PDB file of C-alpha atoms in Angstrom:
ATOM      1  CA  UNK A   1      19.937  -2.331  -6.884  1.00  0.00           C
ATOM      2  CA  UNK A   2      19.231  -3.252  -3.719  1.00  0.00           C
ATOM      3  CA  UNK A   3      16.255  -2.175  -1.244  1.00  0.00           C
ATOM      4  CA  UNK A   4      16.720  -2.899   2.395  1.00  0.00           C
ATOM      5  CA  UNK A   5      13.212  -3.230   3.765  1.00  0.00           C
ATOM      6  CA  UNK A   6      14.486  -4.190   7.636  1.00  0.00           C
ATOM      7  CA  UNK A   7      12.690  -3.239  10.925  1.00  0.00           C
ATOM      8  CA  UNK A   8       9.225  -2.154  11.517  1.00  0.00           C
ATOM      9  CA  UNK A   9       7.327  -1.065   8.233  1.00  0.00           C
ATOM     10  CA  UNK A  10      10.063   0.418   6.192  1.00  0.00           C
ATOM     11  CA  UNK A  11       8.202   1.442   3.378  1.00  0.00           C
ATOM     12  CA  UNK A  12       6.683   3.810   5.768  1.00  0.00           C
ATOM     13  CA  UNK A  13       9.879   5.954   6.561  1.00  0.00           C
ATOM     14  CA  UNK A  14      10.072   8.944   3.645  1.00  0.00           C
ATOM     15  CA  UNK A  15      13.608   7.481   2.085  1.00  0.00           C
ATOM     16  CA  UNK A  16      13.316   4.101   0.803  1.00  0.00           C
ATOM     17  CA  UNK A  17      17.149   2.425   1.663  1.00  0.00           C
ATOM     18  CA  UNK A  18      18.777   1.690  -1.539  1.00  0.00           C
ATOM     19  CA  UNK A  19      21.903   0.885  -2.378  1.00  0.00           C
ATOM     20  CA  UNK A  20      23.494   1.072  -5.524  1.00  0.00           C
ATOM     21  CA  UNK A  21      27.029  -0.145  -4.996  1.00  0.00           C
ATOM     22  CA  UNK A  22      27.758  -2.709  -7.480  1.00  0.00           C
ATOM     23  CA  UNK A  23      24.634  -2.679  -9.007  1.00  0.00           C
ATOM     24  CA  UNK A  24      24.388  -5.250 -11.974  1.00  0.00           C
ATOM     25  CA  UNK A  25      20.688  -4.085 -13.250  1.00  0.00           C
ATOM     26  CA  UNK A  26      19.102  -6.700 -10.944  1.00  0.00           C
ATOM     27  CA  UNK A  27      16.943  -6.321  -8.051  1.00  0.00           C
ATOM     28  CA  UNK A  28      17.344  -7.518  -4.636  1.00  0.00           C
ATOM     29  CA  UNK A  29      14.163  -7.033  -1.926  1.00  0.00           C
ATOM     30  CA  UNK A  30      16.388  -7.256   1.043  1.00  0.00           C
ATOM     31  CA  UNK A  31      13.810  -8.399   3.859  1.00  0.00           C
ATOM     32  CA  UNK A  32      16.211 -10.063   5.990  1.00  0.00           C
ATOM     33  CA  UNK A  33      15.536  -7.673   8.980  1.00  0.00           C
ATOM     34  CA  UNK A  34      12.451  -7.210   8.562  1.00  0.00           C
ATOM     35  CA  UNK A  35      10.561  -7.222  11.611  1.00  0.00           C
ATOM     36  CA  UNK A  36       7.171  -5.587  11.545  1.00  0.00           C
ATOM     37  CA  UNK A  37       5.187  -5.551   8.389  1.00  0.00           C
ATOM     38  CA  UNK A  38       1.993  -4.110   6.841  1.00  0.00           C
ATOM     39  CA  UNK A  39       0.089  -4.163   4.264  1.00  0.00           C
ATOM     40  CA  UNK A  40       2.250  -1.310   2.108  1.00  0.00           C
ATOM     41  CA  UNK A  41       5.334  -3.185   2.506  1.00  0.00           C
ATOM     42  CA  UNK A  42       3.308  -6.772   1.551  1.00  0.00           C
ATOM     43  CA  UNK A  43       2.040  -5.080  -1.761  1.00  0.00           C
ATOM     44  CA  UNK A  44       5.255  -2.741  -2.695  1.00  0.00           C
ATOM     45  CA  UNK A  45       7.329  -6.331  -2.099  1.00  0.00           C
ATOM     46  CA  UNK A  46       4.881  -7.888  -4.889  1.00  0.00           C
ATOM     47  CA  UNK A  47       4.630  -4.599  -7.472  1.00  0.00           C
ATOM     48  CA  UNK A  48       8.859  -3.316  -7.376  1.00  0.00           C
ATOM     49  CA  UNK A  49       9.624  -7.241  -8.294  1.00  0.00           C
ATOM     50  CA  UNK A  50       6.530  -7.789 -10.929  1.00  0.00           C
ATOM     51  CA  UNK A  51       7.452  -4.428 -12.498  1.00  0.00           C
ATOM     52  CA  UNK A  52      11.667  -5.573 -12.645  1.00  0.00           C
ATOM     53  CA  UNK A  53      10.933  -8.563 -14.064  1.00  0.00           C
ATOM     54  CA  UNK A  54       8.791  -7.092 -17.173  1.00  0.00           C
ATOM     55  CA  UNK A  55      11.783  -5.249 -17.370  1.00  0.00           C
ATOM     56  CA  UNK A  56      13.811  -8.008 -18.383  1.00  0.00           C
ATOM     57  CA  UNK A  57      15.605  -7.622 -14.522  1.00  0.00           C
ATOM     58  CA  UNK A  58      16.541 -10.492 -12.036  1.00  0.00           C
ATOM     59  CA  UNK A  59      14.472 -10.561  -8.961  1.00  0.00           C
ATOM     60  CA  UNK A  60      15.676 -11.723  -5.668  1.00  0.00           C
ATOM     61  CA  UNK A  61      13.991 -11.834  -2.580  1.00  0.00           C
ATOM     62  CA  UNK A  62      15.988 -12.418   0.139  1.00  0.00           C
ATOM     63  CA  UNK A  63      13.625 -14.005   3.066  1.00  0.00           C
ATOM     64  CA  UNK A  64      13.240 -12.338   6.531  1.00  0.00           C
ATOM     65  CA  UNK A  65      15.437 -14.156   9.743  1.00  0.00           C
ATOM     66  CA  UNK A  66      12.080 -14.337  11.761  1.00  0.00           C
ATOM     67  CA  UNK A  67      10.799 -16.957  10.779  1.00  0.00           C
ATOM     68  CA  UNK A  68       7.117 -15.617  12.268  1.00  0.00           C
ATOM     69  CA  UNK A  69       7.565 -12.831   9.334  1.00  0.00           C
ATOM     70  CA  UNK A  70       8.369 -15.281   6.726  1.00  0.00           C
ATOM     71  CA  UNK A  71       5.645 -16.930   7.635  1.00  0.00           C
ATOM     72  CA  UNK A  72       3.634 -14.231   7.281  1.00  0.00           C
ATOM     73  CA  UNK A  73       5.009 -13.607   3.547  1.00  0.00           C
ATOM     74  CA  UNK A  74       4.068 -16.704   2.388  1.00  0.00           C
ATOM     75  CA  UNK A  75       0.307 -16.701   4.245  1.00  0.00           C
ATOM     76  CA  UNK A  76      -0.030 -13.100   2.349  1.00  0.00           C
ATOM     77  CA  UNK A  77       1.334 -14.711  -0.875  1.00  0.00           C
ATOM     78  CA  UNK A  78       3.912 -12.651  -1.341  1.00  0.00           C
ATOM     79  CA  UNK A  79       6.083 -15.578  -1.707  1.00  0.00           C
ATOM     80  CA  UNK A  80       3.568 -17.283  -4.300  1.00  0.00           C
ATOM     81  CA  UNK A  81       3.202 -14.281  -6.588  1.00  0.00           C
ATOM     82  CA  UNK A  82       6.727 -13.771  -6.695  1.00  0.00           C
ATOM     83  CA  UNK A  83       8.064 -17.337  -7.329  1.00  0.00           C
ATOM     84  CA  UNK A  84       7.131 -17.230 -11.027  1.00  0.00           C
ATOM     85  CA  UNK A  85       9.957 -14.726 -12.225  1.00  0.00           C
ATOM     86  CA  UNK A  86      12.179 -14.504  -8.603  1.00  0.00           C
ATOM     87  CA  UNK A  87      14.403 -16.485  -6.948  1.00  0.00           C
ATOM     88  CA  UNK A  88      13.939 -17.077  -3.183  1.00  0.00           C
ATOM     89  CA  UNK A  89      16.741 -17.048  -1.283  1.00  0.00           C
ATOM     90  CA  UNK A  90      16.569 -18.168   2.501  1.00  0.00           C
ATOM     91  CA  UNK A  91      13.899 -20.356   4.447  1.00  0.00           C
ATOM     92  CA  UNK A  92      11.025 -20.615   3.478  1.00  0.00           C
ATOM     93  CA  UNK A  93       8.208 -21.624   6.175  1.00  0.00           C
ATOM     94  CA  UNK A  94       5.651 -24.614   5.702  1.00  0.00           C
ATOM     95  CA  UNK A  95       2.422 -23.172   5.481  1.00  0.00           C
ATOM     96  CA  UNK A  96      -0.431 -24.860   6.753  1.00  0.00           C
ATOM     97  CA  UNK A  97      -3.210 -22.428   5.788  1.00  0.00           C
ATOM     98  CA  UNK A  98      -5.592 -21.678   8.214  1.00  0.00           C
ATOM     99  CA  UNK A  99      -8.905 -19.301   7.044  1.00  0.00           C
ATOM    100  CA  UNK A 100      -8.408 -15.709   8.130  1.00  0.00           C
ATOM    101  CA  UNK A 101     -10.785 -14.299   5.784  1.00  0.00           C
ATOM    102  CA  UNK A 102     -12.346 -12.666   8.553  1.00  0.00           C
ATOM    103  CA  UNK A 103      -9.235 -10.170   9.052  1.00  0.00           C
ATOM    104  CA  UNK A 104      -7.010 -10.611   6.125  1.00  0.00           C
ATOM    105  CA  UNK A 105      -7.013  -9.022   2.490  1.00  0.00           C
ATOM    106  CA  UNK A 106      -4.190 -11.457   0.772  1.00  0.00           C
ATOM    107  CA  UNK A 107      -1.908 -10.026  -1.412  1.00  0.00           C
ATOM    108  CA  UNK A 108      -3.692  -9.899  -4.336  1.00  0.00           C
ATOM    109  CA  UNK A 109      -3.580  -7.998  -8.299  1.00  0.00           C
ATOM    110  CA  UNK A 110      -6.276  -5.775  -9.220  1.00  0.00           C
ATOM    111  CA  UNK A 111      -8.026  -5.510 -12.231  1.00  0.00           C
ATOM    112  CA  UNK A 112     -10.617  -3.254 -13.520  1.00  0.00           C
ATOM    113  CA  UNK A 113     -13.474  -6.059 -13.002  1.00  0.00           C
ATOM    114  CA  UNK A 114     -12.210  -7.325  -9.824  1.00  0.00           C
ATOM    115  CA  UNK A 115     -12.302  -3.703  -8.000  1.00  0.00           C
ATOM    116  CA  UNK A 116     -15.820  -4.216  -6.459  1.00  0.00           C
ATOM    117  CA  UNK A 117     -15.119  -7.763  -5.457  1.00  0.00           C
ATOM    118  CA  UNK A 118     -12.443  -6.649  -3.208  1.00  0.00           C
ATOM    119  CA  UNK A 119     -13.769  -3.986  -1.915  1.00  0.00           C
ATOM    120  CA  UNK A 120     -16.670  -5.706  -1.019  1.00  0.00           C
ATOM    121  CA  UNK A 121     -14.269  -8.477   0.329  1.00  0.00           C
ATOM    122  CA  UNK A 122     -13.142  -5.779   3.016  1.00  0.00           C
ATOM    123  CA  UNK A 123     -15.802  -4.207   3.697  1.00  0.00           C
ATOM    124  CA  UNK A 124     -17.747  -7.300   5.048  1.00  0.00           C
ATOM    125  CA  UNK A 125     -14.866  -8.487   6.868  1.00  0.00           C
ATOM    126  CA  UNK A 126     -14.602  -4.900   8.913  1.00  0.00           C
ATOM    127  CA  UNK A 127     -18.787  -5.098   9.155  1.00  0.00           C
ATOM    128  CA  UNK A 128     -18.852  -8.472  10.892  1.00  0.00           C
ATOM    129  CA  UNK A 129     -15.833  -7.586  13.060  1.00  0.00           C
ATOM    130  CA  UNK A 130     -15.732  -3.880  13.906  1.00  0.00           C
ATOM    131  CA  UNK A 131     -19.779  -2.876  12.685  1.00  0.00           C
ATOM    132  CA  UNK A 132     -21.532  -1.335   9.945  1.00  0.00           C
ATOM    133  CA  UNK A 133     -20.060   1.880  10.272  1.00  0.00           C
ATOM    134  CA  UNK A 134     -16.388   0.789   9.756  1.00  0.00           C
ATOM    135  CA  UNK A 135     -17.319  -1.945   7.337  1.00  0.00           C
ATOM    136  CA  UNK A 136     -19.157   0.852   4.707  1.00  0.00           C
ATOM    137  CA  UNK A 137     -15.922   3.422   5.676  1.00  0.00           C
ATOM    138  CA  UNK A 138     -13.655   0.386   4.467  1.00  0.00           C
ATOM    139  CA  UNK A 139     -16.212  -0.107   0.986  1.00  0.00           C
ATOM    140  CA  UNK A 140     -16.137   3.299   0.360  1.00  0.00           C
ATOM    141  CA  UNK A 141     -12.240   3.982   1.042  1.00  0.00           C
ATOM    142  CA  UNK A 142     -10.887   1.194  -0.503  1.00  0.00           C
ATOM    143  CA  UNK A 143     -12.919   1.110  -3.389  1.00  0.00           C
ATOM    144  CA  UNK A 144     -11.473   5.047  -4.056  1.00  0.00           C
ATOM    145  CA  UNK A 145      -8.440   3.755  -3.762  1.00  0.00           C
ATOM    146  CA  UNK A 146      -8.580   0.922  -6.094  1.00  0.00           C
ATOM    147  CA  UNK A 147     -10.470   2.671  -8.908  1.00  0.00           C
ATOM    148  CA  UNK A 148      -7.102   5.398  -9.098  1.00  0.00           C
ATOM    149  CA  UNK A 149      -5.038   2.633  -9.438  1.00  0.00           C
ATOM    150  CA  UNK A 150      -6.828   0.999 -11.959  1.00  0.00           C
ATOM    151  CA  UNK A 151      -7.609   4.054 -14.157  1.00  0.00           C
ATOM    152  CA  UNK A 152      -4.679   6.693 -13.977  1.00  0.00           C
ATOM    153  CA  UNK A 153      -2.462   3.727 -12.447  1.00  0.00           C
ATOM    154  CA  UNK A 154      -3.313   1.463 -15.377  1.00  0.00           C
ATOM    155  CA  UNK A 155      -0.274  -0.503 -16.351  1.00  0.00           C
ATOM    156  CA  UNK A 156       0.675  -4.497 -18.080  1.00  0.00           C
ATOM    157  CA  UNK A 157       1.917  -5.050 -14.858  1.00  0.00           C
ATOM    158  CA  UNK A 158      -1.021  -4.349 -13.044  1.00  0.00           C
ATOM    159  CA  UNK A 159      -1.255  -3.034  -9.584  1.00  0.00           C
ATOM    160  CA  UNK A 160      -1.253  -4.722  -5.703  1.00  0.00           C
ATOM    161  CA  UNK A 161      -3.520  -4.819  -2.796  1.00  0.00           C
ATOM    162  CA  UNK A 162      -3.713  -6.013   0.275  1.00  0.00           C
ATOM    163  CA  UNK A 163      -5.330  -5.315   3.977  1.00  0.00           C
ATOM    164  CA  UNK A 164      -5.024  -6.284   7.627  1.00  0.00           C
ATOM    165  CA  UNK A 165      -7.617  -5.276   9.879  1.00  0.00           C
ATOM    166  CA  UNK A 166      -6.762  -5.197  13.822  1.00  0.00           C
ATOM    167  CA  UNK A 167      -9.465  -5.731  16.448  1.00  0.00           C
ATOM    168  CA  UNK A 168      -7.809  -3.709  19.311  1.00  0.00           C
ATOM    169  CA  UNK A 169      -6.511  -6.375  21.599  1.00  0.00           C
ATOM    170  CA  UNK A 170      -2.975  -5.841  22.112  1.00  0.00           C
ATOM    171  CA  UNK A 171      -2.936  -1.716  20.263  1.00  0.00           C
ATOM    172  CA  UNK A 172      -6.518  -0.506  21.998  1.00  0.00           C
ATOM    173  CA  UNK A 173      -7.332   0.990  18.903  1.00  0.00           C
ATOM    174  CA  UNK A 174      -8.904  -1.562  16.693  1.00  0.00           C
ATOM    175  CA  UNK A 175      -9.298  -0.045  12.834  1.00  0.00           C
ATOM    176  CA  UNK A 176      -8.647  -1.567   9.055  1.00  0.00           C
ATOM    177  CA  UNK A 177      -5.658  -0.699   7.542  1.00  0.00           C
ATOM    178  CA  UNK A 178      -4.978  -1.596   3.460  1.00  0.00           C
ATOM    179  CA  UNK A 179      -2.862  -0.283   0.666  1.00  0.00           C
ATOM    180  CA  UNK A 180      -2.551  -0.165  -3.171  1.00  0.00           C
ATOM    181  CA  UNK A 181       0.508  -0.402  -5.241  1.00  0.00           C
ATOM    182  CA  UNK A 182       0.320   0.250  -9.218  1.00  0.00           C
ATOM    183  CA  UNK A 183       2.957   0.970 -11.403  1.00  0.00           C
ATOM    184  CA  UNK A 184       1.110   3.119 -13.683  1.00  0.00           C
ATOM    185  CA  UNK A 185       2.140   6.871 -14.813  1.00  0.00           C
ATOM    186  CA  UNK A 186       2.151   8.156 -11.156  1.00  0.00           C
ATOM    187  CA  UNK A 187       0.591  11.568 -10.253  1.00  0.00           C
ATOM    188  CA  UNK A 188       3.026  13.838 -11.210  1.00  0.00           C
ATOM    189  CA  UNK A 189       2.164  12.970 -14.998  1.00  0.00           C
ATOM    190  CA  UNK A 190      -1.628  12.361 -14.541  1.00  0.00           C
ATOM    191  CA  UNK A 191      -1.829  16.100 -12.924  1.00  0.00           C
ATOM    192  CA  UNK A 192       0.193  17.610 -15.353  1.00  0.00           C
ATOM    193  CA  UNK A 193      -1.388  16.706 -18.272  1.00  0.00           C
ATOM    194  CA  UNK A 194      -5.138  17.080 -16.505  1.00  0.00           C
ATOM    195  CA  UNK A 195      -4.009  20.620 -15.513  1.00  0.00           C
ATOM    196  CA  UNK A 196      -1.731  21.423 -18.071  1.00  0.00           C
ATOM    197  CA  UNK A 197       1.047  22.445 -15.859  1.00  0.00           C
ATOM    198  CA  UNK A 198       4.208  21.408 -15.611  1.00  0.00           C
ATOM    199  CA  UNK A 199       4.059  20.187 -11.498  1.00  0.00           C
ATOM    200  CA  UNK A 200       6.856  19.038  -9.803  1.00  0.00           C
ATOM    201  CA  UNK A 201       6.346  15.895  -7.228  1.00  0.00           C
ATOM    202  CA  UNK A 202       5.455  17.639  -3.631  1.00  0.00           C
ATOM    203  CA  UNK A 203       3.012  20.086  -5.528  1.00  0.00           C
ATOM    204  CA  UNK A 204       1.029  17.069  -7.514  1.00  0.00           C
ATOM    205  CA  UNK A 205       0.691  15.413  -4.163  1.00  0.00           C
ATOM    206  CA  UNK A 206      -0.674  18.121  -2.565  1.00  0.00           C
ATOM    207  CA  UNK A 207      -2.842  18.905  -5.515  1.00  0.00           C
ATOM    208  CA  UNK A 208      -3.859  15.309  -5.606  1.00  0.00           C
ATOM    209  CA  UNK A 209      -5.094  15.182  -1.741  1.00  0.00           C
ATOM    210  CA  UNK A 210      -7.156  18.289  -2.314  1.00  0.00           C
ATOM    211  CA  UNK A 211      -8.937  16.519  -5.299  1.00  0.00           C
ATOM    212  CA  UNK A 212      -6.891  17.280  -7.938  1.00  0.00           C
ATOM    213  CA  UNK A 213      -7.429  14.719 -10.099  1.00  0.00           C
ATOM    214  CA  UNK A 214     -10.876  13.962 -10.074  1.00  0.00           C
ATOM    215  CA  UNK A 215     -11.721  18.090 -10.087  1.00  0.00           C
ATOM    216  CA  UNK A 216      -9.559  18.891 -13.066  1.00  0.00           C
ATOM    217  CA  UNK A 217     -11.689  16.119 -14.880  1.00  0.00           C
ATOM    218  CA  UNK A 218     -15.091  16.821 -13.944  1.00  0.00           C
ATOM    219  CA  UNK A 219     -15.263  13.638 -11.649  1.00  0.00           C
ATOM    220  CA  UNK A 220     -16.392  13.922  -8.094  1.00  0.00           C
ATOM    221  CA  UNK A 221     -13.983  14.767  -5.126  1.00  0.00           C
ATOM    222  CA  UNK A 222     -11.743  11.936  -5.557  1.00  0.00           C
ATOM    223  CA  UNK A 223      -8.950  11.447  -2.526  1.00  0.00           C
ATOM    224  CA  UNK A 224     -10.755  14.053  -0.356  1.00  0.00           C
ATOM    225  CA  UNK A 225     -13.635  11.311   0.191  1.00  0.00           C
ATOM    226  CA  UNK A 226     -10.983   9.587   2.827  1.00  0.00           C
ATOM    227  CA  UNK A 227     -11.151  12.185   4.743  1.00  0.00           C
ATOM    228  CA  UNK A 228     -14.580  12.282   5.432  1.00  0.00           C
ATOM    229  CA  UNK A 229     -14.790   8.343   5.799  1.00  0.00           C
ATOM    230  CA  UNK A 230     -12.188   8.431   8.364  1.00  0.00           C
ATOM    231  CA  UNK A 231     -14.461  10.227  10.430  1.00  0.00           C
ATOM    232  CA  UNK A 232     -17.690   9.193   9.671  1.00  0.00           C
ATOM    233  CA  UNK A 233     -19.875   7.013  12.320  1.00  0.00           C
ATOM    234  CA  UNK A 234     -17.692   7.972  14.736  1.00  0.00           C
ATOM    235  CA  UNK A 235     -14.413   6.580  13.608  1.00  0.00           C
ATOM    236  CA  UNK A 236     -11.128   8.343  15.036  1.00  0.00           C
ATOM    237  CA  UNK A 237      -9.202   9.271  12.002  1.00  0.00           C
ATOM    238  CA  UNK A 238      -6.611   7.492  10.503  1.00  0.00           C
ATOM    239  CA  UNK A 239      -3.491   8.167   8.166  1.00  0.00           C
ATOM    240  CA  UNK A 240      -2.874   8.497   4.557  1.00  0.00           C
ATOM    241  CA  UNK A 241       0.176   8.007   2.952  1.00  0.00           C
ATOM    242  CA  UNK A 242       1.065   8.405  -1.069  1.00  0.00           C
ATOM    243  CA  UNK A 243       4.264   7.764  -2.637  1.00  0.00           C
ATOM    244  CA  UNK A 244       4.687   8.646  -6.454  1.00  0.00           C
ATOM    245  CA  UNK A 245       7.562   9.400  -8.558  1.00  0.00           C
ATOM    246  CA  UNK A 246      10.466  11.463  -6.356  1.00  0.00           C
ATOM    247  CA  UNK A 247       7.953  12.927  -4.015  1.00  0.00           C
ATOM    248  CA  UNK A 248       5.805  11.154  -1.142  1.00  0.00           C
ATOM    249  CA  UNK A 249       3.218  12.629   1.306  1.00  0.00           C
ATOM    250  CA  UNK A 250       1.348  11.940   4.571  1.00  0.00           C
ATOM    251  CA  UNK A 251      -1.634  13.205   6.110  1.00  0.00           C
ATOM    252  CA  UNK A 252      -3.515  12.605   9.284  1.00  0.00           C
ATOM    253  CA  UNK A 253      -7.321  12.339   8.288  1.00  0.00           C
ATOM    254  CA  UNK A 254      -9.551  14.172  10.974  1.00  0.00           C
ATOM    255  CA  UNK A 255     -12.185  16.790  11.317  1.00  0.00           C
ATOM    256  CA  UNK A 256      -9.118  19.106  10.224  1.00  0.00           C
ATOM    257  CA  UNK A 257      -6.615  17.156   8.621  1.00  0.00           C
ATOM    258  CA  UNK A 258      -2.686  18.061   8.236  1.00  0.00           C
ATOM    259  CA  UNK A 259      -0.471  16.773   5.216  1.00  0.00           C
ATOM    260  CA  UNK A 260       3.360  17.147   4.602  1.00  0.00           C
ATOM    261  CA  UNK A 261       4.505  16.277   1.014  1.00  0.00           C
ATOM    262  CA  UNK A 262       8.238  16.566   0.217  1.00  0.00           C
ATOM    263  CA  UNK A 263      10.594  15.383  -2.702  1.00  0.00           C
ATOM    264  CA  UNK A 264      12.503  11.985  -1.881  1.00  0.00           C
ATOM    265  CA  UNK A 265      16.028  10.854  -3.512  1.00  0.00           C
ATOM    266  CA  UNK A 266      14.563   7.091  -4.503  1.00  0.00           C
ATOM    267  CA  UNK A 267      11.720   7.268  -6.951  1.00  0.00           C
ATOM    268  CA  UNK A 268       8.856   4.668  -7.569  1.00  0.00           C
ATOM    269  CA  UNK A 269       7.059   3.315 -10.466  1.00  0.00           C
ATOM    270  CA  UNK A 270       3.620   4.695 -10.594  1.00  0.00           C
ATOM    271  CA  UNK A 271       1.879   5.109  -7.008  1.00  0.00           C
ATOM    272  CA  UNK A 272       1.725   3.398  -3.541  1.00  0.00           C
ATOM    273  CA  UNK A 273      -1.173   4.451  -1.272  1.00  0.00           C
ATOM    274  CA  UNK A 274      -1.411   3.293   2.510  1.00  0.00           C
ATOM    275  CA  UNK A 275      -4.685   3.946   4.392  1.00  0.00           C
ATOM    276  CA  UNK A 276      -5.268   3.446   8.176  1.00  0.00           C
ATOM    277  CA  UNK A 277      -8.388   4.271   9.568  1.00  0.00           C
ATOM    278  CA  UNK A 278      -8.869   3.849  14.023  1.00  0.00           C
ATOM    279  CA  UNK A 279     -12.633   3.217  14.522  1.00  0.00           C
ATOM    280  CA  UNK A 280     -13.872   3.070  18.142  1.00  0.00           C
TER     281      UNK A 280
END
């Protein structure tokens, strides 16, 4: 199988591009035209090869023409975590790592243990750069985030972060943006067996953005918390996007927030997550 992931943030379009012809059980992350690239697309990259390989599957990753986005691959470690089990075909950049802890989130695997590092991690990063509003929206979001993937996405292969946070410059609207990738059971199960209905993808999704998960176990409000950090301290909203099984949904996170959730034709291990939040 092979995923094209070419142009700006692909893994943000509802279809994922995958092509089957001649497919030899192997897969090949086609990043060749990739030319705009965010955190869901750094962290998918990492999870769809980590979870082929445990299946016994050859990974290729086939490295982006612009060189400024290869570069950027390797400075996310994208190229590092994959290098173990895949073969890298194309140039790859010299990297002469410079610290950008103060507006990166590197690719990197979560763990149980590790979920309030990271969190932390991003939160301080938004606090020294965007204030202490926008640093405890990024604490608080992320860290809901990370604990689904690390308790109804629990898997051996683990699951993916990584965040980018953008002070305005060039966009005029400066914000934090991060996702989460696991590989785990993915909604659709999770909410069937919490609920004890048989769901299909769109309706877990929906279900899931409402609280689902959380409610139907006693455990707080779960996803619905976004919402109200997107719009705390006077932050502008943001976006919210979940892919799981055959179905993916997005949602624009305001005072009165909007979702569409609708069944795709190219289904994912577990759950991918994408969070933007504009601050002002």
């Amino acid at each position: 199988m092979r995923i094209e992931l070419a142009g700006r943030n692909p893994l943000r379009r509802p279809e994922l591009r995958a092509d089957f012809h001649g497919d030899t059980g192997n897969l090949v992350l086609d990043a060749r035209g990739l030319r705009w690239v965010s955190p869901l697309e750094l962290a998918a990259i990492v999870s769809m090869g980590t979870v082929a390989a445990a299946a016994g599957r050859d990974v290729h990753l086939l490295v982006p023409h612009d060189p400024k986005i290869a570069s950027y691959l390797v400075r996310m470690n994208v190229v590092e975590l994959l290098k173990p089990f895949a073969e890298i075909d194309g140039s790859v950049p010299p990297q002469g790592r410079r610290d950008h802890s103060d507006k990166l989130l590197e690719v990197a695997k979560v763990t149980p243990t590790n979920i309030e590092d990271i969190s932390k991690a991003l939160g301080q990063l938004v606090k020294a750069r965007l204030g202490p509003d926008a640093g405890r929206a990024a604490f608080r979001s992320l860290a809901e985030l990370l604990s689904n993937a690390t308790t109804h996405g629990l898997s051996k292969t683990g699951a993916f972060t990584a965040a980018q946070l953008y002070s305005g410059t060039l966009s005029r609207t400066p914000g934090f943006e991060f996702a989460v990738c696991d590989s785990g059971a993915g909604i659709q199960k999770v909410l069937s067996g919490a609920t004890n209905q048989d769901l299909e993808g769109p309706p877990a999704l929906e279900l899931a953005l409402n609280g689902g998960i959380r409610r139907a176990e006693g455990r707080g409000h779960g996803l619905p918390n976004l919402w109200r950090q997107a719009i705390l301290g006077g932050n502008k909203g943001g976006e919210l996007m979940l892919r799981s099984g055959d179905a993916v949904a997005t949602a624009k996170l305001r005072s009165d927030p909007i979702s569409i959730c609708s069944r795709v034709a190219e289904p994912v291990h577990g759950t991918w997550a994408w969070l933007r939040v504009r601050v002002p």
